């Protein structure tokens, strides 16, 4: 039992190390009010969210000694941070505390689970384990959702909360965040998704919090764009203005004023146009809408180009243009992009970029940043500085530029994803890099959004916004990286007269709205104060009716989950790469028994004879272009009696493939491959269809669902067809004709051109190709 007397300075509990956790009144109050209810805690950064989670965790483990606690965080560095806190502050045996991420194999996770008391995990790992029924979460008495402002949309937190409330014997949820959202609606969305019954809100103005708030100075530094940038910007904005005028004439935009049309407006317009295309009745109407769609796509590109030259500089814009030029070379560009880059004005932009690169023109923010960093480090050699930048390309450019100054030891801090030649950082590399930063091996980190959330770097005394983000959540998170254990400073760099300034004021307005929303919720929340509990000494005496109300609330909320009675009787085998889609999560919520496997063929298997490939509209288009589609579907056909292709969405919308070519591919799949195509509008409809397939197939079938194709030996004849079809110009049909006529690989490759020409569908060109390849001498250096 946690106890604190008026004379004690530290929290006392059998599971907490003596003299380690300092007593703070606001933590005590929050802890009391979060007992036995699902609670959302909104608290300024640097005020010990982890400690609140720790206090509630040890309390739940004391109340329910046979239970477990899960502490979730969105990134491995943050998971590792919470894990180290529990190791240092509690007496829970180290073997009962484990940080579990994707690098831990499923077999090892299952093995570790039985002996765990507190598991520190990323949500993606827990989600996959729940879906595949790797272990039961019935005995989990508390899940802590750190950075719970992420619990919106399809993020894994939402799925986990639903499954947990449905299956746990004694569920309790604690959500922790410094920035829940800029509107009351967004805050309520988080509450609903996490089944929250009570809010605990603290601001830096609250009397119990004020003593622990460190001063953070904010400074805004404005720079002026050079004339060379303004020349490029003028060309881009004129192109944008022309498009906006056309869209306004067609009554698709209300204004052609560049300052009033945002990228959000353009993205919304694109959706509107897609809807109109699907319902258009005449060819002329459809032509006009496709033209509008093309202009809208290019307006989005031009708007992005304008942002890059304003806020990032030549290198970022140059990189963006080169990526698009490469798309054209690789024949992966759509018609609108090709038209844009053929435009004389855009060619002029490219020429201006090259000319200014030769002149050595750089963004003035870059020079100002280098100056600030130099002065800061010379003034305080122990300083640690975090620089935030929205674009990854700019992060690389900044690090490269700062190498000129030996006093600045900078390193990039980015996510895991590899982008072309730019390799990401593994989560292990991120953790090691943060340790190096704390120890002073690096005094500056140039970070994308991956460094914004939760990281507790006490040594960080300066945060710099290289660019401004119009998000209250992200700005609060960025600022929260300093002023945690001592006074700090935030510097925001802005280019005069650009969207930097617009984004700044937009963010300020959202942050103001957030504070007003929180104030309103705090004032109206009848449960925000728990009467009659002035200390932690009597928390165990909370009345039983509180528990009954929580239980009743849980039962009412569970009704919202769309679970299908009897669904657990049906099994669907899913390719484990499909967990990135909402389909698998929806199937799990329906109650279907899911088995995650690395499938070599198909995305879903519902019986030995039925295999399903799922393609989103975008993936369908991409797989046609890169040649994957028919290879995958041939494998599907060869391994299942009833192969099915689910086409999710409309491939004709947002396609850069000719409409006739798309119809040609679809008709070939049906007529030549004999594969059934079923079209769904979204992931929910896909999941429903998969469930109905499994139900139909397995209602009459007996025995365990097995993957026949995984154990089935390769037929030699199929293998021969595959080898022959590897010759340029030879498809599966021609390969079968050659083998039927000439019987073996030896006879095919030893045949003269005249013999090859006797084979049906083999012309002179293909015969010559086979003859030439069969006699070509291999050279290892060719």
XYZ file of C-alpha atoms in Angstrom:
782
model
C 0.000 0.000 0.000
C 1.308 3.443 -0.955
C 1.498 5.744 2.024
C 2.826 9.237 2.659
C 2.799 10.943 6.031
C 3.054 14.703 6.367
C 6.594 14.266 7.713
C 7.802 12.044 4.901
C 9.474 13.397 1.800
C 9.327 10.164 -0.197
C 6.566 7.799 -1.244
C 6.579 4.542 0.709
C 5.423 1.258 -0.811
C 6.704 -2.339 -0.613
C 7.356 -2.357 -4.374
C 9.059 1.069 -4.511
C 12.682 1.498 -3.459
C 13.126 3.583 -0.329
C 13.945 7.262 -0.742
C 13.629 7.251 -4.524
C 10.240 8.724 -5.478
C 9.731 12.225 -4.156
C 6.319 13.203 -2.873
C 4.533 15.784 -5.006
C 1.037 16.948 -4.105
C -0.298 16.995 -7.660
C 0.888 13.414 -8.294
C -0.755 12.287 -5.073
C -4.011 13.985 -6.004
C -4.021 12.583 -9.550
C -3.232 9.102 -8.247
C -6.134 9.159 -5.802
C -8.594 10.368 -8.416
C -7.497 7.713 -10.933
C -8.104 4.763 -8.636
C -10.596 2.205 -9.929
C -11.568 4.151 -13.024
C -10.331 4.604 -16.555
C -8.571 7.931 -16.385
C -7.045 10.392 -18.857
C -4.285 12.520 -17.317
C -3.336 15.745 -19.082
C -0.238 17.246 -17.503
C 2.546 19.595 -18.690
C 5.740 17.965 -19.952
C 8.508 17.298 -17.463
C 6.189 16.753 -14.488
C 6.641 13.014 -14.092
C 3.952 11.244 -16.111
C 5.967 8.051 -15.665
C 5.797 8.388 -11.861
C 1.996 8.621 -11.964
C 1.949 5.486 -14.099
C 4.372 3.766 -11.723
C 2.267 4.628 -8.647
C -0.866 3.225 -10.239
C 0.983 0.163 -11.548
C 2.378 -0.906 -8.163
C -1.022 -0.271 -6.603
C -2.759 -2.544 -9.130
C -0.102 -5.234 -8.638
C -0.704 -5.010 -4.879
C -4.494 -5.214 -5.248
C -4.270 -7.977 -7.866
C -1.048 -9.885 -7.050
C -1.609 -12.424 -9.818
C -2.144 -9.781 -12.463
C 0.114 -8.012 -14.958
C 0.572 -4.418 -16.092
C 1.364 -3.213 -19.616
C 3.056 0.142 -20.221
C 2.696 1.223 -23.858
C 4.692 3.916 -25.655
C 4.817 4.708 -29.389
C 8.592 4.318 -29.900
C 11.289 1.985 -28.671
C 13.404 4.785 -27.121
C 10.376 5.836 -25.072
C 9.607 2.207 -24.148
C 13.205 1.825 -23.019
C 12.989 5.038 -20.979
C 9.950 3.834 -19.004
C 11.555 0.407 -18.521
C 14.700 1.975 -17.033
C 12.572 4.130 -14.710
C 10.824 1.073 -13.261
C 14.165 -0.762 -12.946
C 15.646 2.146 -11.007
C 12.663 2.983 -8.812
C 11.008 -0.338 -7.935
C 12.073 -3.564 -6.217
C 10.181 -5.660 -8.744
C 12.666 -8.368 -9.880
C 14.340 -7.446 -13.161
C 13.213 -10.725 -14.750
C 9.623 -9.594 -14.144
C 10.215 -6.296 -15.975
C 10.830 -6.576 -19.712
C 10.953 -4.157 -22.626
C 9.367 -5.990 -25.556
C 9.569 -4.653 -29.114
C 9.448 -6.006 -32.647
C 13.039 -7.203 -32.391
C 11.885 -9.828 -29.882
C 10.611 -12.878 -31.788
C 6.994 -14.023 -31.217
C 8.253 -17.289 -29.719
C 10.425 -15.399 -27.239
C 7.587 -12.992 -26.391
C 5.307 -15.912 -25.608
C 8.001 -17.465 -23.424
C 8.620 -14.202 -21.529
C 4.943 -13.448 -20.937
C 4.295 -16.014 -18.186
C 6.946 -14.603 -15.819
C 6.245 -10.926 -16.478
C 4.707 -8.510 -14.014
C 5.201 -5.333 -16.054
C 5.671 -5.402 -19.828
C 6.909 -2.295 -21.637
C 5.830 -2.469 -25.257
C 5.215 -0.641 -28.490
C 1.533 -0.784 -29.490
C 2.231 -2.476 -32.821
C 3.810 -5.475 -31.076
C 0.960 -5.874 -28.579
C -1.589 -5.467 -31.363
C -0.012 -8.277 -33.403
C 0.187 -10.538 -30.350
C -3.490 -9.952 -29.536
C -4.520 -10.602 -33.136
C -2.587 -13.875 -33.299
C -3.692 -14.944 -29.783
C -0.041 -15.394 -28.814
C -0.963 -15.039 -25.137
C -3.984 -13.975 -23.123
C -4.393 -10.451 -21.699
C -7.202 -11.607 -19.391
C -4.961 -11.201 -16.339
C -3.788 -7.681 -17.209
C -5.158 -5.329 -14.537
C -3.814 -2.078 -16.011
C -2.708 -0.763 -19.393
C -0.951 2.605 -19.465
C -1.185 4.421 -22.800
C 1.630 6.976 -22.929
C 1.328 9.800 -25.479
C -2.347 8.840 -25.639
C -3.201 11.747 -27.950
C -2.367 9.162 -30.619
C -5.519 7.193 -29.762
C -7.418 8.395 -32.819
C -8.317 6.923 -36.208
C -6.727 3.546 -36.976
C -3.829 3.869 -34.537
C -3.119 0.631 -32.626
C -4.086 2.187 -29.259
C -7.761 2.201 -30.305
C -7.799 -1.486 -31.230
C -5.885 -2.514 -28.087
C -8.269 -0.619 -25.787
C -11.323 -2.291 -27.347
C -9.859 -5.795 -27.107
C -8.617 -5.172 -23.572
C -11.952 -3.918 -22.249
C -13.619 -6.884 -23.887
C -11.331 -9.612 -22.554
C -9.691 -8.549 -19.270
C -11.090 -9.818 -15.992
C -10.210 -6.584 -14.149
C -9.493 -3.875 -16.699
C -8.237 -0.398 -15.961
C -6.838 2.153 -18.399
C -4.575 5.124 -17.732
C -3.947 7.593 -20.554
C -1.069 10.053 -20.287
C -0.416 13.106 -22.462
C 0.684 16.722 -22.377
C -1.324 17.669 -25.459
C -4.628 15.855 -26.012
C -5.816 17.884 -29.002
C -6.801 21.392 -29.952
C -10.586 20.989 -29.728
C -13.099 19.507 -27.350
C -14.150 17.117 -30.120
C -10.646 15.666 -30.460
C -10.321 15.294 -26.704
C -13.668 13.480 -26.576
C -12.542 11.187 -29.397
C -9.578 10.085 -27.280
C -11.880 9.619 -24.283
C -14.235 7.421 -26.301
C -11.488 5.363 -27.915
C -9.836 4.638 -24.560
C -13.124 4.149 -22.644
C -12.202 7.025 -20.328
C -14.552 7.771 -17.457
C -12.594 10.516 -15.705
C -10.211 13.326 -16.646
C -7.389 14.727 -14.504
C -6.180 18.018 -15.962
C -3.258 20.106 -14.759
C -1.838 23.239 -16.355
C 1.243 25.251 -15.495
C -1.082 27.760 -13.784
C -2.395 25.278 -11.182
C -1.136 25.990 -7.674
C -0.005 22.410 -7.001
C 1.992 22.330 -10.262
C 3.556 25.819 -10.289
C 6.432 24.993 -7.872
C 7.740 22.350 -10.276
C 7.581 24.365 -13.490
C 10.955 25.537 -14.801
C 11.141 28.771 -16.723
C 11.439 28.376 -20.495
C 12.230 31.518 -22.494
C 10.764 31.774 -25.988
C 12.449 33.778 -28.730
C 11.335 34.339 -32.310
C 13.993 35.137 -34.888
C 12.865 36.280 -38.327
C 15.008 36.128 -41.451
C 14.495 37.642 -44.891
C 14.390 35.471 -48.005
C 17.062 36.342 -50.609
C 15.993 37.780 -53.968
C 17.049 34.551 -55.696
C 14.475 32.611 -53.654
C 11.805 35.227 -54.323
C 12.377 34.859 -58.076
C 11.762 31.095 -57.886
C 8.785 31.639 -55.593
C 7.231 34.117 -58.046
C 7.255 31.552 -60.886
C 5.653 28.907 -58.650
C 2.950 31.192 -57.260
C 1.991 32.418 -60.749
C 1.428 28.824 -61.831
C -0.656 28.241 -58.712
C -2.719 31.369 -59.325
C -3.520 30.232 -62.876
C -4.775 26.864 -61.612
C -6.818 28.417 -58.805
C -8.508 30.779 -61.256
C -9.512 27.831 -63.484
C -10.837 25.853 -60.507
C -12.767 28.909 -59.317
C -14.327 29.356 -62.781
C -15.495 25.747 -62.585
C -16.979 26.512 -59.132
C -14.654 24.040 -57.452
C -12.932 26.692 -55.331
C -14.493 29.718 -53.656
C -11.429 31.889 -54.203
C -8.304 32.125 -56.320
C -6.415 34.006 -53.603
C -3.230 32.022 -52.963
C -3.074 33.119 -49.345
C -6.554 31.704 -48.659
C -6.291 28.290 -50.342
C -4.524 25.739 -48.145
C -3.211 22.297 -48.972
C -5.961 20.934 -46.740
C -8.499 22.641 -49.053
C -6.860 21.022 -52.101
C -6.843 17.546 -50.556
C -10.516 17.940 -49.652
C -11.257 19.125 -53.200
C -9.531 16.040 -54.615
C -11.940 13.831 -52.669
C -14.915 15.841 -53.909
C -13.759 15.454 -57.517
C -13.287 11.688 -57.045
C -16.868 11.441 -55.820
C -18.198 13.397 -58.793
C -16.213 11.281 -61.266
C -17.828 8.113 -59.940
C -21.315 9.593 -60.496
C -20.689 11.532 -63.733
C -23.049 10.635 -66.590
C -21.583 12.210 -69.740
C -18.146 11.966 -71.329
C -17.820 15.751 -71.373
C -18.549 15.993 -67.657
C -16.062 13.219 -66.941
C -13.409 14.935 -69.100
C -13.862 18.208 -67.204
C -13.595 16.430 -63.855
C -10.444 14.538 -64.846
C -8.936 17.847 -65.996
C -9.857 19.375 -62.628
C -8.289 16.393 -60.891
C -5.072 16.844 -62.879
C -4.937 20.560 -62.008
C -5.632 19.837 -58.340
C -2.821 17.264 -58.202
C -0.395 19.776 -59.672
C -1.648 22.515 -57.363
C -0.760 20.279 -54.393
C 2.717 19.751 -55.873
C 3.218 23.451 -56.535
C 2.055 24.324 -53.024
C 4.637 21.892 -51.636
C 7.338 23.391 -53.874
C 6.411 26.849 -52.587
C 6.683 25.651 -48.993
C 10.097 24.090 -49.618
C 11.642 27.223 -51.126
C 10.104 29.409 -48.382
C 10.933 27.344 -45.317
C 13.697 24.908 -46.283
C 15.741 26.265 -49.181
C 17.284 25.221 -52.486
C 18.582 21.808 -51.458
C 15.156 20.613 -50.317
C 13.420 21.905 -53.461
C 16.189 20.491 -55.661
C 15.800 17.077 -54.010
C 12.036 17.130 -54.552
C 12.384 18.038 -58.250
C 14.988 15.335 -58.835
C 12.756 12.681 -57.249
C 9.955 13.636 -59.648
C 12.294 13.672 -62.651
C 13.450 10.191 -61.643
C 9.813 9.024 -61.568
C 9.486 10.087 -65.206
C 12.693 8.255 -66.124
C 11.430 5.126 -64.348
C 8.049 5.493 -66.070
C 6.232 5.618 -62.727
C 5.029 9.221 -63.072
C 1.373 9.912 -63.774
C 0.098 12.134 -66.569
C -0.326 15.248 -64.419
C 3.275 15.096 -63.151
C 4.619 14.642 -66.681
C 2.650 17.671 -67.855
C 3.887 19.761 -64.935
C 7.551 19.015 -65.562
C 7.161 19.683 -69.307
C 5.839 23.157 -68.532
C 8.355 25.885 -69.604
C 7.923 27.774 -66.328
C 8.754 24.698 -64.264
C 11.775 24.054 -66.478
C 12.801 27.604 -65.644
C 12.461 26.821 -61.929
C 14.824 23.868 -62.399
C 17.312 26.092 -64.239
C 17.141 28.722 -61.483
C 17.784 26.073 -58.844
C 20.920 24.912 -60.673
C 22.181 28.475 -61.208
C 21.720 29.401 -57.554
C 23.374 26.190 -56.360
C 26.451 27.187 -58.366
C 26.331 30.643 -56.766
C 26.157 28.992 -53.325
C 22.896 30.658 -52.263
C 21.496 29.061 -49.092
C 18.477 29.671 -46.898
C 19.222 32.428 -44.342
C 17.734 30.199 -41.594
C 20.652 27.818 -42.108
C 23.231 30.539 -41.493
C 21.295 31.851 -38.500
C 21.028 28.335 -37.042
C 24.784 27.796 -37.334
C 25.381 31.153 -35.618
C 22.999 30.348 -32.723
C 24.515 26.900 -32.172
C 28.088 28.226 -32.233
C 27.364 30.973 -29.702
C 25.417 28.612 -27.430
C 28.181 25.988 -27.324
C 31.011 28.512 -26.951
C 29.084 30.081 -24.062
C 28.324 26.718 -22.420
C 30.407 23.732 -23.454
C 28.006 21.382 -21.617
C 24.966 22.582 -23.555
C 22.722 20.038 -25.294
C 20.612 21.279 -28.188
C 17.686 19.728 -30.065
C 16.860 21.155 -33.486
C 13.500 20.131 -34.935
C 12.891 20.033 -38.668
C 9.779 18.786 -40.443
C 11.490 17.413 -43.566
C 13.998 14.578 -43.500
C 15.902 15.886 -46.523
C 16.463 19.143 -44.660
C 17.774 17.247 -41.627
C 20.511 15.758 -43.817
C 21.287 19.150 -45.367
C 21.548 20.810 -41.938
C 23.890 18.131 -40.548
C 26.076 18.444 -43.635
C 26.213 22.246 -43.363
C 27.072 22.220 -39.632
C 30.150 20.047 -40.189
C 31.993 23.249 -41.132
C 32.047 24.281 -37.450
C 34.244 21.991 -35.285
C 32.547 23.193 -32.080
C 29.221 21.718 -33.227
C 29.063 17.925 -33.041
C 25.736 17.255 -34.715
C 23.967 14.028 -35.664
C 20.652 13.337 -37.323
C 17.874 11.747 -35.261
C 15.319 10.235 -37.640
C 12.889 7.341 -37.934
C 13.529 3.763 -39.031
C 12.191 3.914 -42.565
C 14.710 3.762 -45.401
C 14.033 6.309 -48.133
C 15.917 5.621 -51.361
C 19.617 6.048 -50.485
C 18.805 7.660 -47.118
C 19.002 4.902 -44.538
C 16.893 5.279 -41.406
C 18.010 4.657 -37.829
C 17.051 1.390 -36.179
C 15.425 1.692 -32.770
C 18.621 0.353 -31.192
C 20.606 3.057 -32.994
C 18.130 5.692 -31.747
C 18.600 4.549 -28.130
C 22.405 4.518 -28.461
C 22.323 7.958 -30.059
C 20.294 9.415 -27.167
C 22.842 7.949 -24.722
C 25.671 9.547 -26.734
C 23.778 12.859 -26.665
C 23.365 12.726 -22.889
C 27.055 11.895 -22.433
C 28.155 14.753 -24.691
C 29.578 12.757 -27.590
C 27.140 14.820 -29.642
C 26.051 18.237 -28.413
C 23.371 18.736 -31.087
C 20.677 16.472 -32.504
C 18.856 17.447 -35.688
C 15.538 15.642 -35.380
C 12.379 14.956 -37.328
C 9.090 14.358 -35.480
C 10.478 11.094 -34.041
C 12.199 13.126 -31.298
C 9.158 15.181 -30.340
C 7.355 12.826 -27.989
C 8.132 11.981 -24.403
C 11.915 11.742 -24.490
C 13.287 12.853 -21.125
C 16.653 14.444 -21.827
C 17.412 16.417 -18.671
C 20.573 17.890 -20.193
C 18.700 19.570 -23.083
C 18.740 23.310 -22.405
C 17.900 24.650 -25.863
C 15.279 23.630 -28.419
C 15.234 25.218 -31.872
C 12.361 25.054 -34.342
C 14.048 25.196 -37.752
C 10.541 25.368 -39.179
C 7.099 25.959 -37.691
C 4.407 23.283 -37.580
C 0.732 24.380 -37.487
C -0.056 21.722 -34.862
C -0.612 22.560 -31.207
C 0.137 18.952 -30.193
C 3.488 18.847 -31.999
C 4.555 22.320 -30.868
C 3.835 21.498 -27.219
C 5.738 18.236 -27.576
C 8.707 20.002 -29.189
C 8.890 22.678 -26.487
C 8.572 20.002 -23.827
C 12.015 18.599 -24.598
C 13.615 21.416 -22.578
C 12.913 22.938 -19.149
C 12.422 19.488 -17.625
C 15.023 19.538 -14.836
C 16.320 23.083 -15.207
C 15.521 26.312 -17.020
C 15.518 26.102 -20.799
C 15.062 28.104 -23.936
C 13.104 27.737 -27.175
C 14.072 29.580 -30.361
C 11.733 29.609 -33.358
C 13.181 30.500 -36.763
C 10.791 32.116 -39.238
C 11.120 33.475 -42.758
C 9.372 36.852 -43.027
C 6.208 37.018 -45.090
C 6.009 33.236 -45.590
C 3.870 30.373 -44.347
C 6.291 30.108 -41.396
C 4.478 33.118 -39.946
C 1.065 31.788 -40.943
C 1.778 28.397 -39.361
C 2.992 30.092 -36.187
C -0.245 32.043 -35.683
C -2.353 29.021 -36.670
C -0.560 26.936 -34.034
C -1.031 29.641 -31.414
C -4.765 29.793 -32.141
C -5.044 25.994 -31.838
C -3.108 25.974 -28.592
C -5.383 28.679 -27.205
C -8.415 26.620 -28.247
C -6.906 23.568 -26.557
C -6.422 25.449 -23.287
C -9.979 26.798 -23.436
C -11.343 23.312 -24.169
C -9.414 21.805 -21.266
C -10.575 24.618 -18.972
C -14.179 24.039 -19.993
C -13.921 20.278 -19.506
C -12.192 20.755 -16.171
C -14.914 23.100 -14.936
C -17.803 20.909 -16.071
C -16.405 17.487 -15.220
C -18.304 16.544 -12.119
C -15.811 13.783 -11.387
C -12.725 15.981 -11.499
C -12.629 16.157 -7.723
C -12.961 13.168 -5.423
C -14.414 14.373 -2.164
C -13.211 13.072 1.166
C -9.774 11.764 0.208
C -7.120 14.154 1.375
C -4.215 11.690 1.521
C -3.133 8.337 0.187
C -3.542 6.667 3.561
C -7.215 5.918 3.064
C -7.350 5.128 -0.652
C -8.091 1.444 0.010
C -11.297 2.507 1.765
C -12.916 3.712 -1.464
C -16.493 2.571 -1.430
C -17.429 -0.588 -3.268
C -20.094 1.206 -5.293
C -17.294 2.987 -7.153
C -16.093 -0.379 -8.404
C -19.633 -1.402 -9.313
C -20.118 1.764 -11.354
C -16.831 1.170 -13.178
C -17.882 -2.396 -13.924
C -21.284 -1.261 -15.191
C -19.628 1.397 -17.349
C -17.363 -1.240 -18.853
C -20.330 -3.477 -19.669
C -22.170 -0.622 -21.394
C -19.103 0.333 -23.422
C -18.407 -3.247 -24.480
C -21.780 -3.278 -26.243
C -20.344 -0.806 -28.735
C -17.798 -3.384 -29.928
C -19.053 -5.145 -33.033
C -18.303 -8.699 -32.033
C -20.114 -11.427 -33.954
C -21.398 -14.237 -31.805
C -19.813 -17.541 -32.766
C -17.112 -15.879 -34.899
C -14.382 -17.559 -32.855
C -15.404 -20.882 -34.418
C -13.977 -19.752 -37.755
C -10.286 -19.435 -38.572
C -8.590 -17.208 -41.106
C -4.876 -17.462 -41.790
C -3.434 -14.000 -42.504
C -0.123 -12.966 -43.934
C 1.620 -11.160 -41.067
C 2.370 -8.175 -43.320
C -1.381 -7.539 -43.514
C -1.459 -6.306 -39.901
C -0.637 -2.856 -41.255
C -4.142 -2.765 -42.739
C -7.346 -2.189 -40.797
C -8.772 -5.447 -42.205
C -6.986 -7.706 -39.712
C -7.900 -5.485 -36.749
C -11.551 -5.497 -37.810
C -11.554 -9.299 -38.123
C -10.064 -9.577 -34.648
C -12.720 -7.265 -33.194
C -15.364 -9.411 -34.859
C -13.973 -12.295 -32.825
C -12.549 -14.367 -35.697
C -9.763 -16.797 -34.783
C -6.766 -15.354 -36.646
C -3.455 -17.061 -37.344
C -0.611 -14.797 -38.463
C 1.926 -16.474 -40.719
C 4.521 -15.499 -43.285
C 2.591 -16.570 -46.389
C 4.469 -17.128 -49.642
C 1.167 -17.161 -51.545
C -2.053 -15.194 -50.813
C -2.857 -12.618 -48.143
C -5.657 -14.637 -46.542
C -6.525 -18.338 -46.513
C -9.971 -19.536 -45.386
C -9.711 -23.181 -46.495
C -7.399 -25.505 -48.387
C -9.159 -24.603 -51.601
C -9.772 -20.865 -51.089
C -6.955 -18.323 -51.063
C -7.485 -14.564 -51.285
C -5.203 -11.802 -52.509
C -6.201 -8.317 -51.317
C -5.242 -5.259 -53.302
C -6.043 -1.676 -52.443
C -6.773 0.452 -55.502
C -3.327 2.058 -55.247
C -1.517 -1.249 -54.783
C -3.429 -2.743 -57.728
C -2.146 0.064 -59.956
C 1.392 -0.162 -58.605
C 1.553 -3.949 -58.997
C 0.525 -3.651 -62.652
C 3.337 -1.176 -63.284
C 6.076 -3.124 -61.494
C 4.959 -6.501 -62.861
C 4.036 -8.105 -59.513
C 0.332 -8.531 -60.151
C 0.243 -11.410 -62.606
C 3.120 -13.260 -60.921
C 1.259 -13.141 -57.605
C -2.056 -14.121 -59.167
C -0.455 -16.982 -61.132
C 0.887 -18.328 -57.833
C -2.563 -17.910 -56.301
C -4.189 -19.819 -59.160
C -1.609 -22.613 -59.024
C -2.086 -23.204 -55.303
C -5.842 -22.837 -54.775
C -8.864 -24.338 -56.500
C -10.874 -21.184 -55.712
C -8.553 -18.171 -56.022
C -10.145 -14.790 -55.244
C -8.899 -11.236 -55.693
C -10.416 -8.601 -53.413
C -10.138 -5.155 -54.972
C -10.531 -2.573 -52.198
C -11.467 0.836 -53.563
C -11.763 2.071 -57.148
C -8.565 1.565 -59.220
C -9.817 3.987 -61.891
C -9.648 6.939 -59.480
C -6.211 8.457 -58.819
C -4.711 6.124 -61.425
C -1.812 7.030 -63.676
C -2.553 4.023 -65.897
C -4.662 4.294 -69.017
C -8.278 3.291 -68.346
C -8.261 0.738 -71.184
C -5.103 -0.859 -69.755
C -6.798 -1.203 -66.354
C -9.867 -2.821 -67.874
C -7.548 -5.061 -69.889
C -5.800 -6.231 -66.722
C -9.100 -6.876 -64.931
C -10.607 -8.840 -67.837
C -7.383 -10.895 -68.185
C -7.539 -11.823 -64.498
C -11.112 -13.058 -64.888
C -10.969 -14.649 -68.361
C -7.381 -15.881 -68.694
C -6.557 -16.749 -65.102
C -10.061 -17.700 -64.017
C -9.747 -15.705 -60.778
C -12.884 -14.225 -59.248
C -12.742 -10.511 -58.397
C -14.808 -9.035 -55.576
C -14.820 -5.252 -55.132
C -15.186 -3.676 -51.684
C -15.397 -0.023 -50.732
C -13.240 -0.149 -47.572
C -11.466 -2.326 -45.013
C -14.640 -2.991 -43.006
C -16.430 -4.382 -46.049
C -13.343 -6.455 -46.890
C -13.276 -7.936 -43.388
C -16.996 -8.737 -43.536
C -16.573 -10.499 -46.872
C -13.602 -12.524 -45.569
C -15.602 -13.582 -42.520
C -18.530 -14.682 -44.691
C -16.147 -16.678 -46.918
C -14.634 -18.415 -43.886
C -18.076 -19.095 -42.438
C -19.323 -20.620 -45.709
C -16.216 -22.733 -46.262
C -15.725 -23.942 -42.702
C -19.348 -24.584 -41.711
C -19.324 -27.848 -43.644
C -15.591 -28.656 -43.505
C -14.087 -30.614 -40.631
C -10.614 -30.597 -39.160
C -7.935 -27.960 -38.707
C -7.262 -25.430 -41.438
C -3.884 -26.242 -43.006
C -1.713 -24.507 -45.557
C -1.469 -27.179 -48.206
C 0.737 -25.100 -50.473
C 3.422 -24.777 -47.809
C 3.984 -28.544 -47.701
C 3.157 -29.401 -51.295
C 6.288 -30.265 -53.321
C 6.901 -28.193 -56.446
C 5.669 -29.997 -59.538
C 8.572 -30.504 -61.932
C 6.390 -29.607 -64.911
C 5.436 -26.278 -63.306
C 9.086 -25.620 -62.574
C 10.019 -26.283 -66.216
C 7.311 -23.857 -67.388
C 8.674 -21.252 -64.976
C 12.235 -21.619 -66.290
C 11.255 -21.424 -69.972
C 8.956 -18.444 -69.311
C 12.024 -16.567 -68.078
C 13.191 -16.095 -71.677
C 12.278 -12.590 -72.919
C 9.085 -12.733 -74.978
C 8.075 -16.176 -73.717
C 4.941 -16.178 -71.547
C 3.355 -19.141 -69.739
C 1.340 -20.182 -72.813
C 4.390 -20.204 -75.123
C 6.421 -22.042 -72.466
C 3.799 -24.830 -72.358
C 3.724 -25.035 -76.176
C 7.515 -25.375 -76.310
C 7.549 -28.099 -73.650
C 4.668 -30.003 -75.261
C 6.448 -29.985 -78.629
C 10.094 -30.452 -77.611
C 9.524 -32.265 -74.267
C 12.610 -31.124 -72.277
C 14.789 -28.127 -71.479
C 17.713 -29.848 -73.180
C 15.817 -30.254 -76.455
C 14.443 -26.689 -76.323
C 17.814 -25.059 -75.790
C 19.609 -27.327 -78.286
C 16.976 -26.782 -80.980
C 17.737 -24.980 -84.237
C 15.744 -21.909 -85.199
C 13.801 -23.897 -87.790
C 12.658 -26.427 -85.170
C 11.598 -23.652 -82.811
C 9.529 -21.976 -85.539
C 7.414 -25.139 -85.844
C 6.073 -24.572 -82.318
C 2.696 -22.835 -82.117
C 2.896 -19.074 -81.241
C 6.711 -19.001 -81.574
C 7.759 -16.455 -84.182
C 11.124 -15.720 -85.722
C 12.119 -13.066 -83.181
C 11.451 -15.304 -80.152
C 13.097 -18.316 -81.864
C 16.226 -16.258 -82.476
C 16.212 -15.042 -78.848
C 16.030 -18.635 -77.498
C 18.768 -19.757 -79.893
C 21.039 -16.824 -78.950
C 20.569 -17.166 -75.173
C 21.130 -20.944 -75.175
C 24.541 -20.443 -76.798
C 25.668 -17.313 -74.947
C 28.829 -17.707 -72.861
C 28.365 -16.425 -69.287
C 30.755 -13.688 -68.159
C 30.823 -12.806 -64.428
C 31.881 -9.210 -65.163
C 29.074 -8.506 -67.625
